């Protein structure tokens, strides 16, 4: 059969293992996960556990993952970007050249100060112990 047949066999084994693990869950748990993942349930699927397992098979790795967070973000958030923008004060969206240049100058002064301290610590004026403590 070649490599294609081998992959199908290994795939079907993996699929069978997932089906067995999903079948071990209770029907209530399966219905909960189907609602969480947005699987459309009919009366026939809800009443037949095997059909429910088949419907949830694409999501089995997420359902069976022991390390998944308890609060999965499966539903869209209740807020929109417009809500977030309304919560931020209007003056935060106004551009101001003076404030931007002030932030730039403060950043450059911090960089210059740290550079000076780093080069000062490597000079001969500082004792060896101070170099070890301040510049490990």
PDB file of C-alpha atoms in Angstrom:
ATOM      1  CA  UNK A   1       0.000   0.000   0.000  1.00  0.00           C
ATOM      2  CA  UNK A   2       2.903   2.373   0.491  1.00  0.00           C
ATOM      3  CA  UNK A   3       3.220   5.370   2.733  1.00  0.00           C
ATOM      4  CA  UNK A   4      -0.330   6.569   2.106  1.00  0.00           C
ATOM      5  CA  UNK A   5      -1.785   3.389   3.631  1.00  0.00           C
ATOM      6  CA  UNK A   6       0.577   3.596   6.594  1.00  0.00           C
ATOM      7  CA  UNK A   7      -0.539   7.110   7.367  1.00  0.00           C
ATOM      8  CA  UNK A   8      -4.158   6.090   7.181  1.00  0.00           C
ATOM      9  CA  UNK A   9      -3.593   3.245   9.618  1.00  0.00           C
ATOM     10  CA  UNK A  10      -1.758   5.459  12.118  1.00  0.00           C
ATOM     11  CA  UNK A  11      -4.380   8.152  11.650  1.00  0.00           C
ATOM     12  CA  UNK A  12      -7.215   5.715  12.244  1.00  0.00           C
ATOM     13  CA  UNK A  13      -5.487   4.412  15.387  1.00  0.00           C
ATOM     14  CA  UNK A  14      -5.152   7.925  16.701  1.00  0.00           C
ATOM     15  CA  UNK A  15      -8.768   8.657  15.797  1.00  0.00           C
ATOM     16  CA  UNK A  16      -9.927   5.480  17.526  1.00  0.00           C
ATOM     17  CA  UNK A  17      -8.022   6.479  20.668  1.00  0.00           C
ATOM     18  CA  UNK A  18      -9.677   9.894  20.657  1.00  0.00           C
ATOM     19  CA  UNK A  19     -13.096   8.324  20.173  1.00  0.00           C
ATOM     20  CA  UNK A  20     -12.491   5.999  23.137  1.00  0.00           C
ATOM     21  CA  UNK A  21     -11.367   8.881  25.353  1.00  0.00           C
ATOM     22  CA  UNK A  22     -14.316  11.039  24.356  1.00  0.00           C
ATOM     23  CA  UNK A  23     -16.682   8.125  24.937  1.00  0.00           C
ATOM     24  CA  UNK A  24     -15.469   7.923  28.543  1.00  0.00           C
ATOM     25  CA  UNK A  25     -16.873  11.418  29.208  1.00  0.00           C
ATOM     26  CA  UNK A  26     -20.450  11.721  30.388  1.00  0.00           C
ATOM     27  CA  UNK A  27     -23.184  12.883  28.021  1.00  0.00           C
ATOM     28  CA  UNK A  28     -23.629  16.087  30.026  1.00  0.00           C
ATOM     29  CA  UNK A  29     -19.937  16.908  29.620  1.00  0.00           C
ATOM     30  CA  UNK A  30     -20.120  16.231  25.896  1.00  0.00           C
ATOM     31  CA  UNK A  31     -23.160  18.494  25.548  1.00  0.00           C
ATOM     32  CA  UNK A  32     -21.357  21.200  27.541  1.00  0.00           C
ATOM     33  CA  UNK A  33     -18.334  21.025  25.239  1.00  0.00           C
ATOM     34  CA  UNK A  34     -20.475  20.977  22.121  1.00  0.00           C
ATOM     35  CA  UNK A  35     -22.195  24.177  23.269  1.00  0.00           C
ATOM     36  CA  UNK A  36     -18.836  25.725  24.158  1.00  0.00           C
ATOM     37  CA  UNK A  37     -17.364  24.956  20.744  1.00  0.00           C
ATOM     38  CA  UNK A  38     -20.512  26.022  18.925  1.00  0.00           C
ATOM     39  CA  UNK A  39     -21.475  22.613  17.554  1.00  0.00           C
ATOM     40  CA  UNK A  40     -25.102  22.655  16.422  1.00  0.00           C
ATOM     41  CA  UNK A  41     -27.035  20.027  18.310  1.00  0.00           C
ATOM     42  CA  UNK A  42     -30.187  18.373  17.095  1.00  0.00           C
ATOM     43  CA  UNK A  43     -32.412  16.151  19.216  1.00  0.00           C
ATOM     44  CA  UNK A  44     -31.014  13.113  17.428  1.00  0.00           C
ATOM     45  CA  UNK A  45     -27.412  14.081  18.276  1.00  0.00           C
ATOM     46  CA  UNK A  46     -28.209  14.974  21.901  1.00  0.00           C
ATOM     47  CA  UNK A  47     -29.883  11.634  22.496  1.00  0.00           C
ATOM     48  CA  UNK A  48     -27.196   9.539  20.780  1.00  0.00           C
ATOM     49  CA  UNK A  49     -23.813   9.617  22.546  1.00  0.00           C
ATOM     50  CA  UNK A  50     -21.983   8.060  19.579  1.00  0.00           C
ATOM     51  CA  UNK A  51     -23.150  10.825  17.235  1.00  0.00           C
ATOM     52  CA  UNK A  52     -22.180  13.416  19.825  1.00  0.00           C
ATOM     53  CA  UNK A  53     -18.676  11.947  20.043  1.00  0.00           C
ATOM     54  CA  UNK A  54     -18.340  12.014  16.238  1.00  0.00           C
ATOM     55  CA  UNK A  55     -19.435  15.677  16.139  1.00  0.00           C
ATOM     56  CA  UNK A  56     -16.866  16.611  18.804  1.00  0.00           C
ATOM     57  CA  UNK A  57     -14.014  14.637  17.246  1.00  0.00           C
ATOM     58  CA  UNK A  58     -12.408  17.686  15.532  1.00  0.00           C
ATOM     59  CA  UNK A  59     -12.238  19.405  18.934  1.00  0.00           C
ATOM     60  CA  UNK A  60     -11.032  16.355  20.888  1.00  0.00           C
ATOM     61  CA  UNK A  61      -7.483  17.607  21.423  1.00  0.00           C
ATOM     62  CA  UNK A  62      -8.814  20.759  23.105  1.00  0.00           C
ATOM     63  CA  UNK A  63     -11.393  18.905  25.179  1.00  0.00           C
ATOM     64  CA  UNK A  64      -9.003  16.216  26.415  1.00  0.00           C
ATOM     65  CA  UNK A  65      -6.076  18.566  27.105  1.00  0.00           C
ATOM     66  CA  UNK A  66      -5.371  18.502  30.847  1.00  0.00           C
ATOM     67  CA  UNK A  67      -3.277  21.706  30.677  1.00  0.00           C
ATOM     68  CA  UNK A  68      -5.954  23.863  29.065  1.00  0.00           C
ATOM     69  CA  UNK A  69      -7.009  26.937  31.024  1.00  0.00           C
ATOM     70  CA  UNK A  70     -10.294  26.685  32.856  1.00  0.00           C
ATOM     71  CA  UNK A  71     -11.700  29.793  31.204  1.00  0.00           C
ATOM     72  CA  UNK A  72     -11.280  29.166  27.502  1.00  0.00           C
ATOM     73  CA  UNK A  73     -12.042  32.206  25.348  1.00  0.00           C
ATOM     74  CA  UNK A  74     -14.494  30.323  23.151  1.00  0.00           C
ATOM     75  CA  UNK A  75     -17.045  33.113  22.989  1.00  0.00           C
ATOM     76  CA  UNK A  76     -16.399  36.529  21.460  1.00  0.00           C
ATOM     77  CA  UNK A  77     -15.783  39.253  24.037  1.00  0.00           C
ATOM     78  CA  UNK A  78     -18.748  41.241  25.293  1.00  0.00           C
ATOM     79  CA  UNK A  79     -17.025  44.552  24.538  1.00  0.00           C
ATOM     80  CA  UNK A  80     -15.998  46.167  21.266  1.00  0.00           C
ATOM     81  CA  UNK A  81     -13.045  48.310  20.276  1.00  0.00           C
ATOM     82  CA  UNK A  82     -15.379  51.328  20.331  1.00  0.00           C
ATOM     83  CA  UNK A  83     -16.104  50.608  24.015  1.00  0.00           C
ATOM     84  CA  UNK A  84     -12.387  50.550  24.794  1.00  0.00           C
ATOM     85  CA  UNK A  85     -11.817  53.775  22.871  1.00  0.00           C
ATOM     86  CA  UNK A  86     -14.653  55.462  24.797  1.00  0.00           C
ATOM     87  CA  UNK A  87     -13.119  54.378  28.127  1.00  0.00           C
ATOM     88  CA  UNK A  88      -9.802  56.102  27.320  1.00  0.00           C
ATOM     89  CA  UNK A  89      -9.814  59.884  27.878  1.00  0.00           C
ATOM     90  CA  UNK A  90      -9.966  61.972  24.682  1.00  0.00           C
ATOM     91  CA  UNK A  91      -6.754  63.879  25.439  1.00  0.00           C
ATOM     92  CA  UNK A  92      -4.775  60.625  25.140  1.00  0.00           C
ATOM     93  CA  UNK A  93      -5.550  60.520  21.408  1.00  0.00           C
ATOM     94  CA  UNK A  94      -4.396  64.102  20.729  1.00  0.00           C
ATOM     95  CA  UNK A  95      -0.882  64.470  19.364  1.00  0.00           C
ATOM     96  CA  UNK A  96       1.362  67.013  21.037  1.00  0.00           C
ATOM     97  CA  UNK A  97       4.838  67.755  19.677  1.00  0.00           C
ATOM     98  CA  UNK A  98       6.005  69.435  22.904  1.00  0.00           C
ATOM     99  CA  UNK A  99       5.104  66.420  25.085  1.00  0.00           C
ATOM    100  CA  UNK A 100       6.654  63.997  22.577  1.00  0.00           C
ATOM    101  CA  UNK A 101       9.929  65.954  22.512  1.00  0.00           C
ATOM    102  CA  UNK A 102       9.903  66.092  26.311  1.00  0.00           C
ATOM    103  CA  UNK A 103       9.605  62.282  26.486  1.00  0.00           C
ATOM    104  CA  UNK A 104      12.399  61.937  23.915  1.00  0.00           C
ATOM    105  CA  UNK A 105      14.702  64.240  25.888  1.00  0.00           C
ATOM    106  CA  UNK A 106      14.017  62.412  29.146  1.00  0.00           C
ATOM    107  CA  UNK A 107      14.775  59.046  27.490  1.00  0.00           C
ATOM    108  CA  UNK A 108      18.002  60.378  25.979  1.00  0.00           C
ATOM    109  CA  UNK A 109      19.107  61.852  29.309  1.00  0.00           C
ATOM    110  CA  UNK A 110      18.519  58.505  31.059  1.00  0.00           C
ATOM    111  CA  UNK A 111      20.523  56.729  28.348  1.00  0.00           C
ATOM    112  CA  UNK A 112      23.361  59.253  28.652  1.00  0.00           C
ATOM    113  CA  UNK A 113      23.418  58.947  32.449  1.00  0.00           C
ATOM    114  CA  UNK A 114      23.544  55.149  32.335  1.00  0.00           C
ATOM    115  CA  UNK A 115      26.302  55.268  29.684  1.00  0.00           C
ATOM    116  CA  UNK A 116      28.351  57.664  31.818  1.00  0.00           C
ATOM    117  CA  UNK A 117      27.946  55.460  34.901  1.00  0.00           C
ATOM    118  CA  UNK A 118      28.943  52.363  32.933  1.00  0.00           C
ATOM    119  CA  UNK A 119      32.103  53.981  31.594  1.00  0.00           C
ATOM    120  CA  UNK A 120      32.903  55.511  34.995  1.00  0.00           C
ATOM    121  CA  UNK A 121      32.766  52.107  36.648  1.00  0.00           C
ATOM    122  CA  UNK A 122      35.314  50.760  34.185  1.00  0.00           C
ATOM    123  CA  UNK A 123      37.833  53.509  35.001  1.00  0.00           C
ATOM    124  CA  UNK A 124      40.737  53.195  37.443  1.00  0.00           C
ATOM    125  CA  UNK A 125      39.205  55.642  39.923  1.00  0.00           C
ATOM    126  CA  UNK A 126      36.768  53.043  41.238  1.00  0.00           C
ATOM    127  CA  UNK A 127      37.941  50.281  43.553  1.00  0.00           C
ATOM    128  CA  UNK A 128      37.691  46.650  42.530  1.00  0.00           C
ATOM    129  CA  UNK A 129      35.068  45.896  45.196  1.00  0.00           C
ATOM    130  CA  UNK A 130      32.803  48.682  43.924  1.00  0.00           C
ATOM    131  CA  UNK A 131      33.149  47.374  40.382  1.00  0.00           C
ATOM    132  CA  UNK A 132      32.099  43.902  41.502  1.00  0.00           C
ATOM    133  CA  UNK A 133      29.116  45.227  43.458  1.00  0.00           C
ATOM    134  CA  UNK A 134      27.852  47.722  40.857  1.00  0.00           C
ATOM    135  CA  UNK A 135      28.852  45.953  37.656  1.00  0.00           C
ATOM    136  CA  UNK A 136      28.707  42.176  38.061  1.00  0.00           C
TER     137      UNK A 136
END
